[in-house]
Amino acid sequence: MSPARRIVTSGPENSETPLEQVPSWVTPNRLFFVRNHFEPPVVTDARAWELTLEGLVARPMRWTLAQLEAMPQHGVFATVECAGNGRSFLKEKAEGVQWGAGAIGHAEWTGVRLRDLLEPTGIKASATEIIFEGADRGEEGGKTMNFSRSLPLAKALHPDTLVALRMNGEALEPNHGAPLRLFVPGWYGVASVKWLRTMRVTDQPYQGYFQTTKYSIIRGGRRQPLGPGSVKSEVLSPAAGAQVGAGTVRIAGVAWAGEAGVGRVDVSTDGGRTWHAAHLTGIDQPYSWRQWEALWTVTAPGDYEIVTRAHSSRGETQPIEYDRDNLGYLINVVRPVRVRVKAGDGAADDFADPGTWSVYMEAYAEENRRRPLDVQLAFTAGDGI
Ligand SMILES: Nc1nc2c(c(=O)[nH]1)N[C@H]1C(S)=C(S)[C@@H](COP(=O)(O)O)O[C@H]1N2
Ligand SMILES: [Mo]
């Protein structure tokens, strides 16, 4: 059984990263979640693709794919989460795709700094935001439209905001926006417009459907478009509903905090009464999720609730209650994961289960097969290793 994206809806595809099957820091492209509102546009000739810039600029511009490829490239590692991730766990059902935990992934995005495209065009002083439009088109709310979103000028000019051409070193897949997409690190995925075709500089707050009707929340009594990602954590092992042997159980997962870093992840094994800080492991980078783990010594068999609560480096933390003003988005409320502890000695968490291991090994083997070695090996006849 080779890991694959978990299909939530098809036509268009909406699918999840099988998180607990890919315990690696980088999510392989093939397993990276897909959120499509419309069918991806059919691109027969990527060489003919043009990206245009218009609106409040002194010099409107257009770029071909080849021109963009010839410009200096910049890479950013970043976690992308769909703002609807976790919707199926809400106690009060909200409309929209019923995502589990997997509408999230982490990759290296490479392309041209948007700033490098914008600056030579002479943006007018009155400009406040930029509208980005994708080539995908379809019906939503009874109207036919292209997918489009706007970004405040300051974030558009940030040196890490990209017109991305590559994902984990490979050309973008059709489902991830080939041949090019906007990439806005630290923001909910909706900001990163795929199949990007048109950019329009404006001095008005954009009123597009995916800006005001969808992907917006209520703050201060008013609708606001969703922007930066929120602090959140996920338990990947043991899996929800798993049975583990009494003894020492390794609890492990990931946490992320949008534009901020992860400061701390607290773990409770008694449903939130007492908390212990987990060890933050792996690589620590802005925009990237952080791996963490905690060892839990449990002697009494029974049913337990594991709860995790991440804190960002800026002091934000996950709420205990879901805020209805989030309108079915921004679902970072803490969520208990139930596990059953069986009698028996020794560490019998699911990492010790040969079935689970073989899935991990397959995932690694599959990815490593496609990755060039970054070391030079020199063999001489007769030399033993
Ligand atoms: N053109 C276009 N861009 C889009 C979307 C879309 O449907 N059309 N979906 C957005 C949403 S809601 C998310 S979460 C991300 C998902 O990116 P991915 O499918 O590459 O994971 O793309 C965003 N960009
Ligand atoms: Mo999304």
Tab-separated table of C-alpha atoms and ligand atoms in Angstrom:
chain	number	residue	atom	x	y	z
A	1	MET	CA	0.000	0.000	0.000
A	2	SER	CA	1.701	3.143	-1.216
A	3	PRO	CA	0.570	6.418	0.418
A	4	ALA	CA	-1.665	8.657	-1.698
A	5	ARG	CA	-3.671	11.849	-1.293
A	6	ARG	CA	-6.973	11.197	0.455
A	7	ILE	CA	-9.802	12.286	-1.827
A	8	VAL	CA	-12.512	14.319	-0.059
A	9	THR	CA	-14.375	15.398	-3.224
A	10	SER	CA	-13.626	14.799	-6.869
A	11	GLY	CA	-14.587	16.899	-9.894
A	12	PRO	CA	-12.827	19.181	-8.959
A	13	GLU	CA	-10.309	17.395	-6.780
A	14	ASN	CA	-10.142	18.292	-3.120
A	15	SER	CA	-7.818	15.946	-1.299
A	16	GLU	CA	-5.810	15.697	1.893
A	17	THR	CA	-2.190	15.000	2.730
A	18	PRO	CA	-2.092	11.589	4.496
A	19	LEU	CA	-0.295	13.284	7.406
A	20	GLU	CA	0.333	10.305	9.658
A	21	GLN	CA	1.887	8.404	6.734
A	22	VAL	CA	4.456	11.122	5.937
A	23	PRO	CA	6.339	11.940	9.134
A	24	SER	CA	8.897	13.947	7.123
A	25	TRP	CA	9.465	17.691	7.434
A	26	VAL	CA	8.844	18.227	3.718
A	27	THR	CA	5.598	16.941	2.211
A	28	PRO	CA	6.239	15.119	-1.081
A	29	ASN	CA	4.486	16.892	-3.987
A	30	ARG	CA	2.539	13.794	-4.897
A	31	LEU	CA	1.016	13.705	-1.390
A	32	PHE	CA	0.511	17.475	-0.925
A	33	PHE	CA	-3.164	18.397	-0.363
A	34	VAL	CA	-5.187	19.940	-3.193
A	35	ARG	CA	-7.880	22.611	-2.832
A	36	ASN	CA	-9.609	23.382	-6.136
A	37	HIS	CA	-12.793	25.439	-6.409
A	38	PHE	CA	-13.027	24.847	-10.167
A	39	GLU	CA	-11.425	22.343	-12.531
A	40	PRO	CA	-7.787	23.272	-13.195
A	41	PRO	CA	-7.431	25.106	-16.526
A	42	VAL	CA	-6.124	22.982	-19.381
A	43	VAL	CA	-2.668	24.332	-20.224
A	44	THR	CA	-1.610	22.912	-23.581
A	45	ASP	CA	1.405	25.164	-24.081
A	46	ALA	CA	3.030	26.550	-20.925
A	47	ARG	CA	5.489	28.476	-23.135
A	48	ALA	CA	2.591	30.606	-24.332
A	49	TRP	CA	1.534	31.495	-20.761
A	50	GLU	CA	1.600	35.221	-19.995
A	51	LEU	CA	1.390	36.987	-16.657
A	52	THR	CA	0.148	40.547	-16.903
A	53	LEU	CA	0.230	43.523	-14.546
A	54	GLU	CA	-2.194	46.412	-14.936
A	55	GLY	CA	-4.022	49.062	-12.897
A	56	LEU	CA	-2.358	51.818	-10.904
A	57	VAL	CA	1.119	51.556	-12.379
A	58	ALA	CA	3.140	53.882	-14.595
A	59	ARG	CA	4.116	51.013	-16.938
A	60	PRO	CA	1.756	48.012	-17.376
A	61	MET	CA	3.810	44.869	-18.009
A	62	ARG	CA	3.601	41.285	-19.218
A	63	TRP	CA	5.985	38.377	-18.725
A	64	THR	CA	6.259	35.008	-20.442
A	65	LEU	CA	7.209	31.888	-18.508
A	66	ALA	CA	10.658	31.963	-20.142
A	67	GLN	CA	11.210	35.556	-18.980
A	68	LEU	CA	10.251	34.647	-15.419
A	69	GLU	CA	12.531	31.598	-15.471
A	70	ALA	CA	15.447	33.801	-16.585
A	71	MET	CA	15.067	36.143	-13.570
A	72	PRO	CA	16.810	35.581	-10.184
A	73	GLN	CA	15.015	32.785	-8.292
A	74	HIS	CA	14.308	32.804	-4.564
A	75	GLY	CA	13.307	29.824	-2.403
A	76	VAL	CA	11.147	29.767	0.725
A	77	PHE	CA	10.171	26.810	2.892
A	78	ALA	CA	6.608	27.293	4.122
A	79	THR	CA	3.643	25.431	5.518
A	80	VAL	CA	0.349	25.970	3.690
A	81	GLU	CA	-2.940	25.332	5.462
A	82	CYS	CA	-6.407	25.680	4.002
A	83	ALA	CA	-8.538	27.934	6.203
A	84	GLY	CA	-11.210	25.205	6.243
A	85	ASN	CA	-8.815	22.513	7.511
A	86	GLY	CA	-10.460	20.509	10.328
A	87	ARG	CA	-14.004	21.619	9.440
A	88	SER	CA	-15.433	18.104	9.830
A	89	PHE	CA	-14.436	18.147	13.524
A	90	LEU	CA	-16.620	21.173	14.349
A	91	LYS	CA	-19.439	20.272	16.758
A	92	GLU	CA	-21.801	22.619	14.932
A	93	LYS	CA	-21.576	21.608	11.271
A	94	ALA	CA	-20.447	24.351	8.910
A	95	GLU	CA	-20.997	24.275	5.155
A	96	GLY	CA	-18.056	23.740	2.830
A	97	VAL	CA	-15.641	20.901	2.145
A	98	GLN	CA	-15.644	18.587	5.190
A	99	TRP	CA	-11.895	18.438	5.723
A	100	GLY	CA	-10.261	16.200	8.295
A	101	ALA	CA	-6.829	17.248	9.553
A	102	GLY	CA	-4.935	16.941	6.270
A	103	ALA	CA	-5.609	20.159	4.332
A	104	ILE	CA	-2.044	21.172	5.120
A	105	GLY	CA	1.454	20.541	3.787
A	106	HIS	CA	4.993	21.897	3.913
A	107	ALA	CA	7.203	22.445	0.882
A	108	GLU	CA	9.981	24.555	-0.587
A	109	TRP	CA	8.553	27.108	-3.008
A	110	THR	CA	10.830	28.691	-5.590
A	111	GLY	CA	10.266	31.451	-8.064
A	112	VAL	CA	10.600	35.168	-8.706
A	113	ARG	CA	10.145	37.670	-5.911
A	114	LEU	CA	6.877	39.486	-6.659
A	115	ARG	CA	8.671	42.653	-5.534
A	116	ASP	CA	11.157	42.257	-8.415
A	117	LEU	CA	8.244	42.298	-10.864
A	118	LEU	CA	6.346	45.142	-9.207
A	119	GLU	CA	9.060	47.676	-8.503
A	120	PRO	CA	10.068	48.502	-12.092
A	121	THR	CA	6.427	49.179	-13.029
A	122	GLY	CA	6.158	52.360	-10.950
A	123	ILE	CA	3.286	51.650	-8.568
A	124	LYS	CA	1.264	54.821	-7.960
A	125	ALA	CA	1.334	56.329	-4.461
A	126	SER	CA	-2.440	55.827	-4.039
A	127	ALA	CA	-2.215	52.018	-4.469
A	128	THR	CA	-3.282	49.917	-1.458
A	129	GLU	CA	-3.650	46.352	-2.706
A	130	ILE	CA	-3.215	44.021	-5.668
A	131	ILE	CA	-5.887	41.726	-7.101
A	132	PHE	CA	-4.619	38.361	-8.357
A	133	GLU	CA	-6.687	36.349	-10.816
A	134	GLY	CA	-6.263	32.702	-11.784
A	135	ALA	CA	-7.123	31.148	-15.146
A	136	ASP	CA	-9.581	28.689	-13.551
A	137	ARG	CA	-13.204	29.572	-14.107
A	138	GLY	CA	-16.527	28.186	-12.938
A	139	GLU	CA	-19.747	28.791	-11.062
A	140	GLU	CA	-20.024	29.782	-7.411
A	141	GLY	CA	-23.014	31.302	-5.650
A	142	GLY	CA	-24.971	31.343	-8.929
A	143	LYS	CA	-22.358	33.353	-10.837
A	144	THR	CA	-19.597	32.417	-13.273
A	145	MET	CA	-16.211	33.776	-12.245
A	146	ASN	CA	-12.484	33.247	-12.191
A	147	PHE	CA	-10.805	32.512	-8.872
A	148	SER	CA	-9.383	35.789	-7.534
A	149	ARG	CA	-8.085	37.288	-4.305
A	150	SER	CA	-6.345	40.476	-3.250
A	151	LEU	CA	-3.293	41.087	-1.077
A	152	PRO	CA	-2.332	44.289	0.775
A	153	LEU	CA	0.552	46.072	-0.948
A	154	ALA	CA	2.894	45.598	2.031
A	155	LYS	CA	2.594	41.790	1.922
A	156	ALA	CA	2.847	41.797	-1.879
A	157	LEU	CA	6.152	43.680	-1.611
A	158	HIS	CA	7.548	41.414	1.133
A	159	PRO	CA	10.772	39.767	-0.120
A	160	ASP	CA	9.385	36.260	0.577
A	161	THR	CA	6.189	36.695	-1.466
A	162	LEU	CA	6.753	34.878	-4.754
A	163	VAL	CA	5.464	34.142	-8.181
A	164	ALA	CA	6.319	30.468	-7.691
A	165	LEU	CA	7.395	28.217	-10.561
A	166	ARG	CA	8.619	25.236	-8.558
A	167	MET	CA	7.633	23.162	-5.546
A	168	ASN	CA	10.289	21.028	-3.817
A	169	GLY	CA	12.549	21.608	-6.798
A	170	GLU	CA	10.108	20.300	-9.395
A	171	ALA	CA	7.903	22.169	-11.859
A	172	LEU	CA	4.429	22.771	-10.360
A	173	GLU	CA	1.889	20.004	-10.950
A	174	PRO	CA	-1.351	20.998	-12.734
A	175	ASN	CA	-3.261	20.647	-9.442
A	176	HIS	CA	-0.860	22.991	-7.641
A	177	GLY	CA	-1.124	25.789	-10.192
A	178	ALA	CA	1.108	24.943	-13.195
A	179	PRO	CA	2.804	26.733	-14.756
A	180	LEU	CA	2.869	29.435	-12.064
A	181	ARG	CA	1.116	30.608	-8.934
A	182	LEU	CA	1.308	33.346	-6.363
A	183	PHE	CA	2.897	32.127	-3.133
A	184	VAL	CA	2.245	34.020	0.104
A	185	PRO	CA	4.187	32.403	2.968
A	186	GLY	CA	2.568	32.429	6.411
A	187	TRP	CA	-0.925	33.152	5.066
A	188	TYR	CA	-3.836	30.788	4.663
A	189	GLY	CA	-3.635	28.918	1.363
A	190	VAL	CA	-6.427	30.936	-0.231
A	191	ALA	CA	-4.014	33.870	-0.690
A	192	SER	CA	-1.733	31.829	-2.962
A	193	VAL	CA	-3.648	32.106	-6.244
A	194	LYS	CA	-2.872	29.204	-8.607
A	195	TRP	CA	-2.669	29.421	-12.426
A	196	LEU	CA	-1.902	33.121	-11.946
A	197	ARG	CA	-2.606	35.182	-15.026
A	198	THR	CA	-3.510	38.772	-14.122
A	199	MET	CA	-2.397	41.173	-11.396
A	200	ARG	CA	-4.250	44.468	-10.988
A	201	VAL	CA	-3.028	47.257	-8.688
A	202	THR	CA	-5.932	49.082	-7.023
A	203	ASP	CA	-6.729	51.696	-4.373
A	204	GLN	CA	-10.043	50.095	-3.310
A	205	PRO	CA	-10.709	47.199	-0.910
A	206	TYR	CA	-11.432	44.255	-3.226
A	207	GLN	CA	-15.012	42.951	-3.040
A	208	GLY	CA	-14.480	39.632	-4.856
A	209	TYR	CA	-16.475	36.526	-3.911
A	210	PHE	CA	-13.495	34.681	-2.388
A	211	GLN	CA	-12.565	37.849	-0.496
A	212	THR	CA	-15.856	38.895	1.089
A	213	THR	CA	-18.417	36.062	0.845
A	214	LYS	CA	-16.049	33.105	1.193
A	215	TYR	CA	-12.803	33.035	3.186
A	216	SER	CA	-13.875	35.907	5.413
A	217	ILE	CA	-14.575	36.071	9.152
A	218	ILE	CA	-16.326	38.542	11.464
A	219	ARG	CA	-14.095	40.812	13.555
A	220	GLY	CA	-15.283	43.931	15.339
A	221	GLY	CA	-18.774	43.324	13.913
A	222	ARG	CA	-17.484	43.474	10.311
A	223	ARG	CA	-16.534	40.942	7.655
A	224	GLN	CA	-12.786	40.772	7.152
A	225	PRO	CA	-10.908	38.735	4.570
A	226	LEU	CA	-8.787	35.960	6.110
A	227	GLY	CA	-5.089	36.686	6.002
A	228	PRO	CA	-2.199	35.368	8.101
A	229	GLY	CA	-2.351	31.777	9.339
A	230	SER	CA	-3.021	30.921	12.981
A	231	VAL	CA	-1.194	28.902	15.616
A	232	LYS	CA	-2.184	25.238	15.636
A	233	SER	CA	-0.915	21.727	16.431
A	234	GLU	CA	-1.701	18.215	15.310
A	235	VAL	CA	-1.006	14.828	16.888
A	236	LEU	CA	0.244	12.383	14.231
A	237	SER	CA	1.205	9.477	16.479
A	238	PRO	CA	-0.531	7.650	18.005
A	239	ALA	CA	-3.322	7.992	15.455
A	240	ALA	CA	-6.804	8.884	16.733
A	241	GLY	CA	-8.556	5.735	17.936
A	242	ALA	CA	-5.288	3.747	18.116
A	243	GLN	CA	-4.633	1.097	20.743
A	244	VAL	CA	-1.278	1.343	22.471
A	245	GLY	CA	0.403	-0.872	25.054
A	246	ALA	CA	0.920	0.387	28.603
A	247	GLY	CA	4.455	1.581	29.230
A	248	THR	CA	6.186	4.461	27.486
A	249	VAL	CA	4.221	5.906	24.586
A	250	ARG	CA	5.808	8.348	22.144
A	251	ILE	CA	3.377	11.129	21.289
A	252	ALA	CA	4.529	13.063	18.226
A	253	GLY	CA	3.194	15.632	15.820
A	254	VAL	CA	3.618	19.012	14.189
A	255	ALA	CA	2.756	22.596	15.111
A	256	TRP	CA	2.748	25.790	13.071
A	257	ALA	CA	1.989	29.475	13.570
A	258	GLY	CA	1.607	31.256	10.223
A	259	GLU	CA	4.117	34.075	9.926
A	260	ALA	CA	5.353	33.520	13.503
A	261	GLY	CA	7.508	30.735	14.910
A	262	VAL	CA	6.280	28.030	17.280
A	263	GLY	CA	7.239	28.942	20.843
A	264	ARG	CA	5.974	25.931	22.783
A	265	VAL	CA	3.683	22.928	22.419
A	266	ASP	CA	1.886	21.749	25.563
A	267	VAL	CA	0.606	18.180	25.761
A	268	SER	CA	-2.061	16.833	28.099
A	269	THR	CA	-2.943	13.165	28.480
A	270	ASP	CA	-5.816	13.766	30.882
A	271	GLY	CA	-8.093	15.711	28.582
A	272	GLY	CA	-6.628	19.110	29.416
A	273	ARG	CA	-6.365	19.062	33.221
A	274	THR	CA	-2.561	19.017	33.393
A	275	TRP	CA	-0.048	20.037	30.709
A	276	HIS	CA	3.588	19.220	29.926
A	277	ALA	CA	5.828	20.976	27.415
A	278	ALA	CA	6.797	18.772	24.455
A	279	HIS	CA	10.325	18.678	23.000
A	280	LEU	CA	10.537	20.722	19.831
A	281	THR	CA	12.645	18.728	17.390
A	282	GLY	CA	13.845	19.055	13.801
A	283	ILE	CA	14.322	22.246	11.845
A	284	ASP	CA	13.241	25.645	13.137
A	285	GLN	CA	12.433	28.121	10.342
A	286	PRO	CA	9.974	30.969	9.905
A	287	TYR	CA	6.779	29.909	8.056
A	288	SER	CA	7.606	26.207	8.571
A	289	TRP	CA	5.834	23.772	10.782
A	290	ARG	CA	7.819	22.410	13.716
A	291	GLN	CA	8.011	18.761	14.670
A	292	TRP	CA	7.587	17.907	18.357
A	293	GLU	CA	7.412	14.848	20.593
A	294	ALA	CA	6.674	13.895	24.179
A	295	LEU	CA	7.143	10.623	26.045
A	296	TRP	CA	4.141	9.527	28.068
A	297	THR	CA	4.461	6.917	30.804
A	298	VAL	CA	1.119	5.238	31.303
A	299	THR	CA	0.558	2.213	33.516
A	300	ALA	CA	-3.231	1.966	33.898
A	301	PRO	CA	-5.150	0.495	30.936
A	302	GLY	CA	-8.173	2.502	29.797
A	303	ASP	CA	-9.370	5.232	27.431
A	304	TYR	CA	-7.405	8.481	27.350
A	305	GLU	CA	-7.675	11.857	25.667
A	306	ILE	CA	-4.527	13.454	24.314
A	307	VAL	CA	-4.831	17.214	23.799
A	308	THR	CA	-2.138	19.529	22.446
A	309	ARG	CA	-1.964	23.292	22.549
A	310	ALA	CA	0.638	25.234	20.604
A	311	HIS	CA	1.856	28.733	21.465
A	312	SER	CA	3.389	31.008	18.857
A	313	SER	CA	6.610	32.930	19.454
A	314	ARG	CA	4.374	36.029	19.653
A	315	GLY	CA	2.317	34.598	22.536
A	316	GLU	CA	-0.833	33.597	20.628
A	317	THR	CA	-2.307	30.230	21.572
A	318	GLN	CA	-4.992	27.812	20.413
A	319	PRO	CA	-8.477	28.569	21.778
A	320	ILE	CA	-10.464	26.045	23.839
A	321	GLU	CA	-13.805	27.047	22.267
A	322	TYR	CA	-14.498	27.565	18.559
A	323	ASP	CA	-15.443	31.164	17.735
A	324	ARG	CA	-18.648	31.114	15.659
A	325	ASP	CA	-17.598	34.412	14.089
A	326	ASN	CA	-14.994	32.382	12.203
A	327	LEU	CA	-17.870	31.181	9.979
A	328	GLY	CA	-16.480	27.675	9.423
A	329	TYR	CA	-12.897	28.889	8.783
A	330	LEU	CA	-9.844	29.367	11.034
A	331	ILE	CA	-10.372	26.112	12.926
A	332	ASN	CA	-7.455	26.051	15.375
A	333	VAL	CA	-9.492	25.125	18.459
A	334	VAL	CA	-7.812	22.388	20.567
A	335	ARG	CA	-9.121	18.928	19.692
A	336	PRO	CA	-8.862	15.824	21.893
A	337	VAL	CA	-7.461	12.656	20.293
A	338	ARG	CA	-8.796	9.483	21.913
A	339	VAL	CA	-6.531	6.478	22.389
A	340	ARG	CA	-6.959	3.187	24.225
A	341	VAL	CA	-4.195	1.880	26.468
A	342	LYS	CA	-4.069	-1.893	26.706
A	343	ALA	CA	-2.533	-3.938	29.478
A	344	GLY	CA	0.912	-5.293	28.671
A	345	ASP	CA	4.466	-4.301	29.149
A	346	GLY	CA	6.877	-2.384	27.022
A	347	ALA	CA	6.625	0.359	24.472
A	348	ALA	CA	3.950	-0.797	22.097
A	349	ASP	CA	3.009	2.447	20.447
A	350	ASP	CA	2.186	2.321	16.766
A	351	PHE	CA	5.776	3.109	15.725
A	352	ALA	CA	6.613	-0.426	16.861
A	353	ASP	CA	3.960	-1.908	14.571
A	354	PRO	CA	5.678	-3.426	11.518
A	355	GLY	CA	2.707	-2.535	9.291
A	356	THR	CA	3.032	1.169	10.066
A	357	TRP	CA	6.782	1.043	9.589
A	358	SER	CA	6.519	-0.478	6.160
A	359	VAL	CA	4.244	2.374	5.064
A	360	TYR	CA	6.824	4.924	6.291
A	361	MET	CA	9.638	3.061	4.573
A	362	GLU	CA	7.709	2.956	1.321
A	363	ALA	CA	7.067	6.686	1.478
A	364	TYR	CA	10.738	7.435	2.044
A	365	ALA	CA	11.900	4.996	-0.624
A	366	GLU	CA	9.497	6.497	-3.134
A	367	GLU	CA	10.780	10.032	-2.505
A	368	ASN	CA	14.459	9.173	-2.280
A	369	ARG	CA	14.271	7.400	-5.602
A	370	ARG	CA	13.546	10.726	-7.275
A	371	ARG	CA	16.086	12.781	-5.350
A	372	PRO	CA	19.634	13.211	-6.675
A	373	LEU	CA	22.401	12.389	-4.178
A	374	ASP	CA	24.044	15.514	-2.797
A	375	VAL	CA	27.315	13.721	-2.041
A	376	GLN	CA	29.920	12.449	-4.451
A	377	LEU	CA	30.724	8.781	-3.926
A	378	ALA	CA	34.057	7.529	-5.243
A	379	PHE	CA	34.603	3.783	-5.393
A	380	THR	CA	37.932	2.167	-6.050
A	381	ALA	CA	38.109	-1.483	-7.022
A	382	GLY	CA	39.082	-3.636	-4.071
A	383	ASP	CA	38.274	-1.050	-1.388
A	384	GLY	CA	35.928	-2.404	1.216
A	385	ILE	CA	33.343	-0.188	2.837
B	1	LIG	N1	-6.758	29.797	-8.959
B	1	LIG	C1	-6.984	29.211	-7.768
B	1	LIG	N2	-6.114	29.418	-6.780
B	1	LIG	C2	-6.301	28.839	-5.561
B	1	LIG	C3	-7.446	28.057	-5.291
B	1	LIG	C4	-8.364	27.830	-6.367
B	1	LIG	O1	-9.358	27.112	-6.241
B	1	LIG	N3	-8.100	28.429	-7.596
B	1	LIG	N4	-7.633	27.537	-4.034
B	1	LIG	C5	-6.965	28.269	-2.944
B	1	LIG	C6	-7.045	27.615	-1.659
B	1	LIG	S1	-8.474	27.857	-0.780
B	1	LIG	C7	-5.988	26.941	-1.122
B	1	LIG	S2	-6.057	26.301	0.418
B	1	LIG	C8	-4.730	26.747	-1.885
B	1	LIG	C9	-4.385	25.285	-1.992
B	1	LIG	O2	-3.212	25.090	-2.721
B	1	LIG	P1	-2.862	23.614	-3.230
B	1	LIG	O3	-4.054	23.042	-3.936
B	1	LIG	O4	-1.658	23.748	-4.089
B	1	LIG	O5	-2.547	22.794	-1.977
B	1	LIG	O6	-4.816	27.280	-3.192
B	1	LIG	C10	-5.509	28.522	-3.289
B	1	LIG	N5	-5.371	29.075	-4.614
B	2	MO	MO	-8.194	26.967	1.296
